[in-house]
Amino acid sequence: MPKNATKRIDNENNATEVLDYSFFDMPQLQPPPDNSIQIPSSRAVGWLLNNNLFEELDSETLRSEASAAFTEGPEQVKFIDLSFNKLEALPDFSVFPNLISLALQGNQIKSVGVLINAVKNCTKLKRLSVAYNPVEEHRNYKVGCLAYVPSLNHFDGSPVFANDHHAAKDWLRRRQNIKAQREDVQ
């Protein structure tokens, strides 16, 4: 079986095929240097890009590579694992309109704003993991993500509860009020 056709168990305990680009030490996103990789894939819904050397990715490169790797292009991708790379800047992941799970743990993400901008338009995103990134040092990184991505039901491996979403809405409302007050003063 080619490396990209590995069976994987997803969170609903269904066998899922993924394109496995992990552990290739790639500094840039490209088809893996492995002759057994068969792309485009018509059945894969996941993209394992973990444990490479990516320092940056842009939305257009992701869209282009997904179009080449998946028969239905970015629309086919439901989960992406970009964990344990060297990412500090992030692309806009909304190029994957059906994305439900995104793993970004173990990178170099420092900015809450960069994180939020990357996922705020992912309307179907249910699971997000950003643990083991410098952004964890910001006390509002979780509440900020929940405020801008209300579809999340798991964050950093833990369930998100209704009171978490209420706190996020309150946080966002207070933040918007402060911003409006500052604009009134100017």
mmCIF file of C-alpha atoms in Angstrom:
data_model
loop_
_atom_site.group_PDB
_atom_site.id
_atom_site.type_symbol
_atom_site.label_atom_id
_atom_site.label_comp_id
_atom_site.label_asym_id
_atom_site.label_seq_id
_atom_site.Cartn_x
_atom_site.Cartn_y
_atom_site.Cartn_z
ATOM 1 C CA MET A 1 0.000 0.000 0.000
ATOM 2 C CA PRO A 2 1.447 3.421 -0.893
ATOM 3 C CA LYS A 3 2.444 5.657 2.002
ATOM 4 C CA ASN A 4 -0.326 8.165 1.231
ATOM 5 C CA ALA A 5 -3.048 5.504 1.397
ATOM 6 C CA THR A 6 -2.508 4.554 5.039
ATOM 7 C CA LYS A 7 -5.601 3.843 7.070
ATOM 8 C CA ARG A 8 -6.090 6.088 10.039
ATOM 9 C CA ILE A 9 -8.690 6.163 12.802
ATOM 10 C CA ASP A 10 -10.334 9.562 13.196
ATOM 11 C CA ASN A 11 -12.193 10.921 16.219
ATOM 12 C CA GLU A 12 -15.475 9.283 15.234
ATOM 13 C CA ASN A 13 -13.760 5.859 15.127
ATOM 14 C CA ASN A 14 -14.172 5.595 11.364
ATOM 15 C CA ALA A 15 -11.315 4.348 9.216
ATOM 16 C CA THR A 16 -10.067 7.270 7.150
ATOM 17 C CA GLU A 17 -7.495 7.518 4.410
ATOM 18 C CA VAL A 18 -4.953 10.289 4.634
ATOM 19 C CA LEU A 19 -2.208 11.685 2.473
ATOM 20 C CA ASP A 20 0.884 11.227 4.592
ATOM 21 C CA TYR A 21 3.578 13.834 3.925
ATOM 22 C CA SER A 22 4.961 13.551 7.472
ATOM 23 C CA PHE A 23 8.607 13.053 8.479
ATOM 24 C CA PHE A 24 10.088 14.008 5.100
ATOM 25 C CA ASP A 25 12.131 16.934 6.534
ATOM 26 C CA MET A 26 10.677 19.133 3.788
ATOM 27 C CA PRO A 27 11.457 22.851 4.180
ATOM 28 C CA GLN A 28 8.688 23.715 1.680
ATOM 29 C CA LEU A 29 5.377 22.132 0.828
ATOM 30 C CA GLN A 30 5.762 19.909 -2.225
ATOM 31 C CA PRO A 31 4.907 16.350 -3.184
ATOM 32 C CA PRO A 32 7.058 14.039 -1.027
ATOM 33 C CA PRO A 33 10.182 12.574 -2.622
ATOM 34 C CA ASP A 34 8.776 9.055 -2.575
ATOM 35 C CA ASN A 35 7.908 7.200 -5.768
ATOM 36 C CA SER A 36 5.226 5.136 -4.035
ATOM 37 C CA ILE A 37 3.055 8.196 -3.335
ATOM 38 C CA GLN A 38 0.003 8.124 -5.580
ATOM 39 C CA ILE A 39 -1.668 11.477 -6.068
ATOM 40 C CA PRO A 40 -4.208 12.784 -6.624
ATOM 41 C CA SER A 41 -6.179 10.819 -4.083
ATOM 42 C CA SER A 42 -9.915 10.415 -4.462
ATOM 43 C CA ARG A 43 -10.608 8.947 -1.006
ATOM 44 C CA ALA A 44 -8.269 10.721 1.398
ATOM 45 C CA VAL A 45 -9.809 13.397 3.595
ATOM 46 C CA GLY A 46 -6.824 14.096 5.829
ATOM 47 C CA TRP A 47 -3.432 15.619 5.175
ATOM 48 C CA LEU A 48 -0.528 14.754 7.472
ATOM 49 C CA LEU A 49 2.155 17.415 7.096
ATOM 50 C CA ASN A 50 3.602 17.026 10.571
ATOM 51 C CA ASN A 51 7.250 16.708 11.548
ATOM 52 C CA ASN A 52 8.749 18.524 8.596
ATOM 53 C CA LEU A 53 10.764 21.740 8.499
ATOM 54 C CA PHE A 54 8.094 24.221 7.370
ATOM 55 C CA GLU A 55 8.811 27.719 8.624
ATOM 56 C CA GLU A 56 6.040 29.358 6.636
ATOM 57 C CA LEU A 57 3.164 28.385 4.407
ATOM 58 C CA ASP A 58 0.926 30.660 2.409
ATOM 59 C CA SER A 59 -2.704 30.103 1.461
ATOM 60 C CA GLU A 60 -2.048 30.003 -2.268
ATOM 61 C CA THR A 61 0.622 27.297 -1.939
ATOM 62 C CA LEU A 62 -1.711 25.244 0.272
ATOM 63 C CA ARG A 63 -4.574 25.646 -2.195
ATOM 64 C CA SER A 64 -2.343 24.754 -5.149
ATOM 65 C CA GLU A 65 -0.812 21.676 -3.511
ATOM 66 C CA ALA A 66 -4.224 20.496 -2.261
ATOM 67 C CA SER A 67 -5.602 20.853 -5.782
ATOM 68 C CA ALA A 68 -2.799 18.609 -7.041
ATOM 69 C CA ALA A 69 -2.961 16.094 -4.182
ATOM 70 C CA PHE A 70 -6.725 15.636 -3.762
ATOM 71 C CA THR A 71 -9.096 14.863 -6.624
ATOM 72 C CA GLU A 72 -11.645 17.368 -5.330
ATOM 73 C CA GLY A 73 -8.982 19.850 -4.246
ATOM 74 C CA PRO A 74 -9.165 21.757 -0.950
ATOM 75 C CA GLU A 75 -12.871 20.951 -0.575
ATOM 76 C CA GLN A 76 -11.958 17.305 0.076
ATOM 77 C CA VAL A 77 -9.737 18.051 3.105
ATOM 78 C CA LYS A 78 -11.374 17.649 6.525
ATOM 79 C CA PHE A 79 -8.339 17.515 8.764
ATOM 80 C CA ILE A 80 -4.772 18.768 8.605
ATOM 81 C CA ASP A 81 -1.877 17.975 10.901
ATOM 82 C CA LEU A 82 0.916 20.563 10.737
ATOM 83 C CA SER A 83 2.268 19.794 14.190
ATOM 84 C CA PHE A 84 5.954 19.858 15.018
ATOM 85 C CA ASN A 85 7.167 22.069 12.218
ATOM 86 C CA LYS A 86 8.713 25.521 12.700
ATOM 87 C CA LEU A 87 5.709 27.653 11.772
ATOM 88 C CA GLU A 88 5.501 31.153 13.204
ATOM 89 C CA ALA A 89 3.291 32.721 10.543
ATOM 90 C CA LEU A 90 0.168 30.887 9.410
ATOM 91 C CA PRO A 91 -1.871 30.880 6.223
ATOM 92 C CA ASP A 92 -5.611 31.482 6.070
ATOM 93 C CA PHE A 93 -6.962 27.965 6.509
ATOM 94 C CA SER A 94 -10.386 28.936 5.138
ATOM 95 C CA VAL A 95 -9.075 27.779 1.735
ATOM 96 C CA PHE A 96 -10.259 24.407 3.112
ATOM 97 C CA PRO A 97 -14.023 25.023 3.415
ATOM 98 C CA ASN A 98 -14.746 21.619 5.001
ATOM 99 C CA LEU A 99 -11.889 21.658 7.523
ATOM 100 C CA ILE A 100 -13.051 20.264 10.868
ATOM 101 C CA SER A 101 -9.758 19.479 12.628
ATOM 102 C CA LEU A 102 -6.450 21.363 12.637
ATOM 103 C CA ALA A 103 -3.343 20.339 14.593
ATOM 104 C CA LEU A 104 -0.704 23.053 14.991
ATOM 105 C CA GLN A 105 0.964 21.974 18.228
ATOM 106 C CA GLY A 106 4.718 22.167 18.654
ATOM 107 C CA ASN A 107 5.430 25.035 16.259
ATOM 108 C CA GLN A 108 6.704 28.578 16.903
ATOM 109 C CA ILE A 109 3.366 30.442 16.874
ATOM 110 C CA LYS A 110 3.783 33.518 19.080
ATOM 111 C CA SER A 111 0.946 35.850 18.122
ATOM 112 C CA VAL A 112 -2.690 35.437 19.126
ATOM 113 C CA GLY A 113 -3.629 37.667 16.187
ATOM 114 C CA VAL A 114 -1.774 35.449 13.713
ATOM 115 C CA LEU A 115 -3.538 32.393 15.125
ATOM 116 C CA ILE A 116 -7.003 33.977 15.074
ATOM 117 C CA ASN A 117 -6.570 35.365 11.544
ATOM 118 C CA ALA A 118 -5.581 31.897 10.325
ATOM 119 C CA VAL A 119 -8.745 30.187 11.605
ATOM 120 C CA LYS A 120 -11.450 32.834 12.083
ATOM 121 C CA ASN A 121 -13.110 32.084 8.724
ATOM 122 C CA CYS A 122 -13.096 28.291 9.198
ATOM 123 C CA THR A 123 -16.813 27.945 9.827
ATOM 124 C CA LYS A 124 -16.801 24.140 10.204
ATOM 125 C CA LEU A 125 -13.691 23.886 12.399
ATOM 126 C CA LYS A 126 -14.487 21.795 15.491
ATOM 127 C CA ARG A 127 -11.046 20.800 16.777
ATOM 128 C CA LEU A 128 -8.006 23.020 17.143
ATOM 129 C CA SER A 129 -4.754 22.168 18.859
ATOM 130 C CA VAL A 130 -2.036 24.774 19.363
ATOM 131 C CA ALA A 131 -0.390 23.403 22.514
ATOM 132 C CA TYR A 132 3.378 23.659 22.889
ATOM 133 C CA ASN A 133 3.604 26.990 21.072
ATOM 134 C CA PRO A 134 4.822 30.269 22.583
ATOM 135 C CA VAL A 135 1.290 31.675 22.073
ATOM 136 C CA GLU A 136 0.235 29.672 25.151
ATOM 137 C CA GLU A 137 1.939 32.338 27.272
ATOM 138 C CA HIS A 138 -0.828 34.804 26.327
ATOM 139 C CA ARG A 139 -3.616 34.412 28.842
ATOM 140 C CA ASN A 140 -6.386 35.140 26.318
ATOM 141 C CA TYR A 141 -5.275 32.902 23.471
ATOM 142 C CA LYS A 142 -7.952 30.259 24.134
ATOM 143 C CA VAL A 143 -10.799 32.677 24.753
ATOM 144 C CA GLY A 144 -9.768 34.656 21.666
ATOM 145 C CA CYS A 145 -9.907 31.569 19.474
ATOM 146 C CA LEU A 146 -13.267 30.548 20.915
ATOM 147 C CA ALA A 147 -14.650 34.058 20.379
ATOM 148 C CA TYR A 148 -13.708 34.131 16.710
ATOM 149 C CA VAL A 149 -14.353 30.439 15.960
ATOM 150 C CA PRO A 150 -17.590 29.590 17.775
ATOM 151 C CA SER A 151 -17.841 26.212 16.025
ATOM 152 C CA LEU A 152 -14.956 24.796 18.131
ATOM 153 C CA ASN A 153 -15.940 21.968 20.461
ATOM 154 C CA HIS A 154 -12.388 20.793 21.316
ATOM 155 C CA PHE A 155 -9.403 23.025 22.029
ATOM 156 C CA ASP A 156 -5.914 21.740 22.832
ATOM 157 C CA GLY A 157 -7.284 18.245 23.374
ATOM 158 C CA SER A 158 -9.984 19.240 25.867
ATOM 159 C CA PRO A 159 -13.721 19.603 25.311
ATOM 160 C CA VAL A 160 -15.139 23.106 25.016
ATOM 161 C CA PHE A 161 -18.253 23.678 27.119
ATOM 162 C CA ALA A 162 -21.096 26.177 26.841
ATOM 163 C CA ASN A 163 -19.638 28.311 29.657
ATOM 164 C CA ASP A 164 -16.368 28.544 27.678
ATOM 165 C CA HIS A 165 -18.295 29.931 24.699
ATOM 166 C CA HIS A 166 -20.218 32.356 26.941
ATOM 167 C CA ALA A 167 -16.944 33.617 28.442
ATOM 168 C CA ALA A 168 -15.538 34.045 24.926
ATOM 169 C CA LYS A 169 -18.581 36.069 23.812
ATOM 170 C CA ASP A 170 -18.293 38.283 26.913
ATOM 171 C CA TRP A 171 -14.564 38.761 26.298
ATOM 172 C CA LEU A 172 -15.190 39.750 22.679
ATOM 173 C CA ARG A 173 -17.987 42.143 23.659
ATOM 174 C CA ARG A 174 -15.746 43.861 26.258
ATOM 175 C CA ARG A 175 -12.925 44.081 23.733
ATOM 176 C CA GLN A 176 -15.226 45.631 21.116
ATOM 177 C CA ASN A 177 -16.566 48.127 23.683
ATOM 178 C CA ILE A 178 -13.037 49.197 24.639
ATOM 179 C CA LYS A 179 -12.151 49.628 20.966
ATOM 180 C CA ALA A 180 -15.296 51.710 20.352
ATOM 181 C CA GLN A 181 -14.503 53.915 23.357
ATOM 182 C CA ARG A 182 -10.986 54.533 22.071
ATOM 183 C CA GLU A 183 -12.364 55.492 18.666
ATOM 184 C CA ASP A 184 -14.825 57.909 20.293
ATOM 185 C CA VAL A 185 -11.984 59.630 22.155
ATOM 186 C CA GLN A 186 -10.051 60.157 18.934
#
